[in-house]
XYZ file of C-alpha atoms in Angstrom:
336
model
C 71.576 103.294 78.280
C 75.284 102.698 77.997
C 76.597 101.102 81.136
C 80.043 100.500 82.446
C 80.650 97.696 84.938
C 84.037 97.672 86.642
C 84.867 94.079 87.691
C 84.019 90.787 86.132
C 83.340 88.848 89.338
C 79.981 87.781 90.683
C 78.881 91.372 91.555
C 79.758 92.901 88.209
C 78.594 89.899 86.120
C 75.199 89.776 87.810
C 74.623 93.564 87.216
C 75.801 93.367 83.681
C 73.610 90.324 82.709
C 70.513 91.921 84.271
C 70.907 95.163 82.593
C 71.849 93.547 79.308
C 68.669 91.442 79.575
C 66.796 94.612 79.761
C 68.243 95.861 76.448
C 71.087 98.169 77.826
C 74.482 98.215 76.214
C 77.028 97.112 78.867
C 80.836 97.140 78.862
C 82.500 94.889 81.538
C 86.097 95.769 82.403
C 88.544 94.047 84.525
C 92.154 94.795 85.267
C 92.993 91.028 85.486
C 93.495 88.820 82.420
C 90.501 86.612 83.139
C 86.840 86.898 84.035
C 85.278 85.355 87.249
C 86.887 87.643 89.725
C 88.142 85.642 92.951
C 85.852 82.632 91.785
C 88.056 82.149 88.680
C 89.300 78.559 88.279
C 91.433 76.583 85.727
C 92.743 73.100 84.893
C 96.304 72.443 85.682
C 98.862 70.291 83.874
C 97.663 67.069 85.778
C 94.024 67.609 84.732
C 93.034 68.994 88.215
C 90.797 71.965 88.505
C 92.142 74.695 90.882
C 90.376 77.784 92.211
C 93.045 80.366 91.708
C 92.046 82.377 94.722
C 91.099 79.713 97.199
C 87.995 77.229 97.367
C 84.706 78.885 96.417
C 81.764 76.738 97.624
C 78.356 77.799 96.683
C 75.733 77.594 99.558
C 72.528 79.585 100.259
C 69.217 79.467 101.581
C 68.110 82.162 99.089
C 66.022 80.473 96.487
C 65.869 83.572 94.309
C 69.709 83.573 94.056
C 69.927 79.730 93.635
C 67.387 79.926 90.729
C 69.293 82.797 89.175
C 72.749 81.223 89.200
C 71.803 77.700 88.359
C 70.139 79.021 85.102
C 73.674 79.296 83.785
C 75.737 76.074 83.363
C 75.470 72.846 85.078
C 75.749 72.359 88.791
C 76.275 69.319 91.038
C 75.425 68.937 94.676
C 78.297 69.092 97.131
C 78.012 69.357 101.001
C 81.256 70.672 102.255
C 83.118 69.066 105.213
C 86.192 70.264 106.915
C 88.749 68.715 109.209
C 91.224 70.465 111.550
C 94.645 68.850 112.171
C 95.610 68.828 115.945
C 99.322 69.065 116.953
C 99.379 65.203 117.231
C 98.413 64.869 113.637
C 94.867 63.766 114.498
C 92.012 65.163 112.470
C 88.844 66.481 113.978
C 85.623 67.920 112.646
C 85.142 71.730 112.005
C 83.000 73.579 112.821
C 83.519 72.297 116.330
C 80.863 69.723 117.089
C 80.297 67.429 120.104
C 82.887 64.743 119.019
C 85.492 67.430 118.544
C 84.797 68.889 122.018
C 85.237 65.378 123.597
C 88.465 64.839 121.809
C 90.002 68.236 122.493
C 88.306 69.301 125.808
C 85.789 72.046 125.850
C 87.917 74.240 127.824
C 90.658 74.258 125.156
C 88.369 74.975 122.070
C 89.040 78.786 121.899
C 92.845 78.469 122.301
C 93.033 75.428 119.917
C 90.849 76.652 116.985
C 89.897 80.214 117.098
C 92.784 82.204 118.723
C 95.654 80.961 116.458
C 93.523 80.954 113.307
C 92.324 84.540 114.191
C 95.966 85.669 114.749
C 97.171 84.218 111.336
C 94.065 85.179 109.412
C 93.446 88.607 110.605
C 96.680 89.726 112.081
C 94.829 90.523 115.229
C 94.018 89.032 118.547
C 90.597 87.464 119.169
C 89.499 90.304 121.319
C 90.403 92.940 118.620
C 87.910 91.541 116.017
C 84.237 92.241 115.715
C 82.422 89.020 117.115
C 80.388 88.680 114.010
C 83.628 87.320 112.333
C 83.984 84.383 114.685
C 80.240 83.721 114.749
C 80.498 82.752 111.023
C 81.777 79.440 112.324
C 79.685 78.363 115.389
C 80.393 75.801 117.991
C 77.824 72.829 117.750
C 76.222 70.565 120.364
C 75.544 67.722 118.021
C 77.685 65.539 115.903
C 76.971 67.344 112.596
C 79.854 67.003 110.165
C 78.647 69.552 107.522
C 80.357 72.880 107.287
C 77.097 74.608 106.222
C 74.526 72.523 107.813
C 71.629 74.876 107.592
C 71.920 75.979 103.955
C 69.359 74.250 101.715
C 71.227 74.745 98.521
C 74.812 73.595 98.283
C 76.322 73.087 94.818
C 79.403 73.484 92.651
C 79.604 74.082 88.949
C 80.204 70.826 87.049
C 82.765 72.413 84.652
C 83.990 75.132 86.919
C 83.158 78.736 87.779
C 84.924 80.158 84.760
C 82.444 78.321 82.389
C 79.624 79.771 84.452
C 80.890 83.320 83.999
C 81.290 82.687 80.233
C 77.580 81.921 80.088
C 76.554 84.887 82.238
C 78.589 87.212 80.116
C 77.568 85.663 76.800
C 74.920 88.184 75.637
C 74.840 90.427 72.586
C 74.568 93.547 74.656
C 77.680 92.743 76.754
C 81.281 93.461 75.745
C 84.119 92.262 77.967
C 87.444 94.116 78.120
C 90.275 92.485 80.162
C 93.709 93.791 81.178
C 92.091 97.205 81.389
C 92.191 99.451 84.550
C 89.541 101.838 85.310
C 90.021 105.499 84.850
C 87.584 108.340 85.713
C 87.683 109.858 82.217
C 85.563 106.820 81.169
C 82.518 108.142 83.275
C 81.470 110.965 80.947
C 80.872 108.560 77.973
C 78.723 106.174 79.995
C 75.308 106.768 81.409
C 76.184 104.961 84.645
C 79.131 103.076 86.220
C 78.752 100.161 88.485
C 82.095 99.911 90.246
C 83.557 97.057 92.251
C 86.999 98.596 92.690
C 88.109 99.695 96.256
C 86.089 102.711 97.174
C 89.039 104.326 98.989
C 91.202 103.917 95.924
C 88.553 105.411 93.768
C 88.518 108.492 95.887
C 92.412 108.640 96.016
C 92.480 107.738 99.738
C 91.379 111.292 100.713
C 89.893 109.983 104.107
C 92.550 107.354 104.644
C 93.295 103.875 103.428
C 90.886 100.923 104.263
C 92.854 97.874 105.442
C 92.403 94.358 103.930
C 93.786 90.935 104.558
C 95.221 89.068 101.558
C 96.192 85.404 100.982
C 99.323 84.029 99.398
C 98.494 80.737 97.571
C 101.066 78.017 97.410
C 100.447 75.229 94.960
C 102.240 71.801 95.236
C 101.896 68.575 93.255
C 102.484 65.313 94.937
C 103.023 61.933 93.173
C 100.286 60.295 95.247
C 96.482 59.568 94.803
C 95.210 61.269 97.765
C 96.608 63.352 100.632
C 93.795 64.513 102.831
C 90.548 63.061 104.488
C 88.465 66.030 103.248
C 88.696 68.758 100.572
C 90.004 71.259 103.074
C 91.920 70.902 106.270
C 92.585 73.760 108.871
C 95.828 74.049 110.749
C 95.869 74.581 114.478
C 99.588 74.993 114.739
C 101.815 78.142 114.669
C 102.828 77.770 111.064
C 102.130 80.737 108.758
C 99.364 78.669 107.006
C 95.683 78.636 107.936
C 94.473 75.753 105.790
C 95.177 73.523 102.930
C 92.858 72.277 100.057
C 93.126 69.062 98.096
C 91.232 69.897 94.864
C 90.605 66.344 93.730
C 88.339 65.876 96.788
C 85.882 68.244 95.238
C 83.358 66.736 92.784
C 84.204 67.061 89.094
C 87.735 68.453 89.886
C 89.899 65.830 88.279
C 90.520 62.133 88.688
C 94.261 61.886 88.187
C 95.385 58.416 89.600
C 99.015 59.497 89.783
C 99.179 63.069 91.154
C 97.279 65.258 93.482
C 97.410 69.001 93.829
C 97.326 70.875 97.116
C 97.075 74.597 97.921
C 98.453 76.009 101.072
C 96.908 79.510 102.186
C 99.215 82.033 103.887
C 97.304 85.216 105.053
C 99.061 88.426 105.020
C 98.403 92.232 104.805
C 97.358 93.084 101.347
C 100.088 95.632 100.964
C 102.654 92.932 100.884
C 100.701 90.834 98.402
C 100.603 93.212 95.362
C 97.635 94.974 96.925
C 95.392 91.913 96.252
C 92.384 92.725 98.577
C 90.359 89.781 99.818
C 88.915 90.449 103.237
C 87.846 93.847 104.667
C 88.978 94.003 108.275
C 86.023 94.411 110.710
C 87.700 95.798 113.834
C 85.817 95.661 117.225
C 85.751 99.424 117.567
C 84.273 100.045 114.135
C 86.985 102.539 112.998
C 87.371 101.001 109.629
C 83.558 101.191 109.054
C 83.656 104.831 109.961
C 86.238 105.589 107.382
C 84.157 103.593 104.752
C 81.062 105.613 105.657
C 82.813 108.903 104.895
C 83.560 107.592 101.311
C 79.998 106.081 100.968
C 78.393 109.406 101.964
C 80.030 111.215 99.099
C 77.388 112.237 96.509
C 78.200 110.623 93.354
C 74.962 110.028 91.143
C 77.068 108.615 88.281
C 78.586 105.662 90.218
C 77.145 102.891 92.150
C 79.633 100.845 94.260
C 79.210 97.143 94.402
C 81.001 93.987 95.609
C 83.245 93.364 98.484
C 85.776 96.202 97.714
C 83.209 98.718 96.460
C 80.991 98.254 99.719
C 83.887 97.207 102.004
C 82.093 94.325 103.258
C 82.748 90.615 103.965
C 80.077 88.775 101.856
C 79.692 85.293 100.302
C 78.970 84.638 96.678
C 75.198 84.361 97.085
C 75.190 87.569 99.119
C 77.054 89.348 96.266
C 74.675 88.063 93.618
C 71.628 88.984 95.815
C 73.028 92.535 96.472
C 73.743 93.088 92.738
C 70.256 91.763 91.672
C 68.814 94.442 94.006
C 71.148 97.075 92.612
C 70.188 96.336 89.029
C 66.407 96.332 89.845
C 66.810 99.685 91.671
C 68.623 101.113 88.647
C 66.094 99.843 86.194
C 63.267 101.321 88.138
C 65.034 104.679 88.389
C 65.276 105.163 84.652
C 61.723 104.156 83.832
């Protein structure tokens, strides 16, 4: 079969490799000038590796997904820790644990950590968001310091995500085309299309536009060895920034003894950030999901939508891989 995959991120790359392994001819196209989607990384002028679209930390309990991704490239263990900076400059552990509650005061937890972050990140009050969003970062009753304490597999690619994607897409049956935007006239010349573009954009917004939050990334280089106690620090203040990443604090991300590189994250509506869609907005009334469902229910046997934007869902890397493995399996079975 001749397959077109739109998007060279985890969702698209997984489908592409699985179908290529099965003997199908696959073209992977992406409108960006690089592979890897939002997991793309690169080394800057100081020899420090930066994740262009914010820190991507691979963690999962899914052994099938872990085994699949770690067959490509080399991986090193990394158990992520995060601190939050209080108004007095003090650092405390996130997710909130027993020690953090003792320092801040349990009655102040919501207003210190969750309410200001929610307003900046989502542009909404805490009460306007689906509770599942805040439950992603639970409050703990022990002194655990790990951000993902319950995930069995926590790793980072030794040489970066871009190298991992090069290996995934390195197959005789895969052709990669970058700087290339999808057009529907490509559909008739392919047997099937796996599409990770925004589903509302694909259908020309006929049922309305699905909202997304985006991030503006501000990179700075400082002539010091180290600036932060952990790789990521969240802000509890009313600045426009939600968090800051110091890349050297991640393993295999550079060892410059004269400079460090920091990235500040400034959330915004995707419309004011060149329509860069990062996070689907899950409102408490479910209105956005209703709009998405009207698009999803359109009969379109030639196209399967994948990924965050195609499925309008807030998923992590392991979930994107798992979903795409299932999609590829279902397709292979359907053409037997």
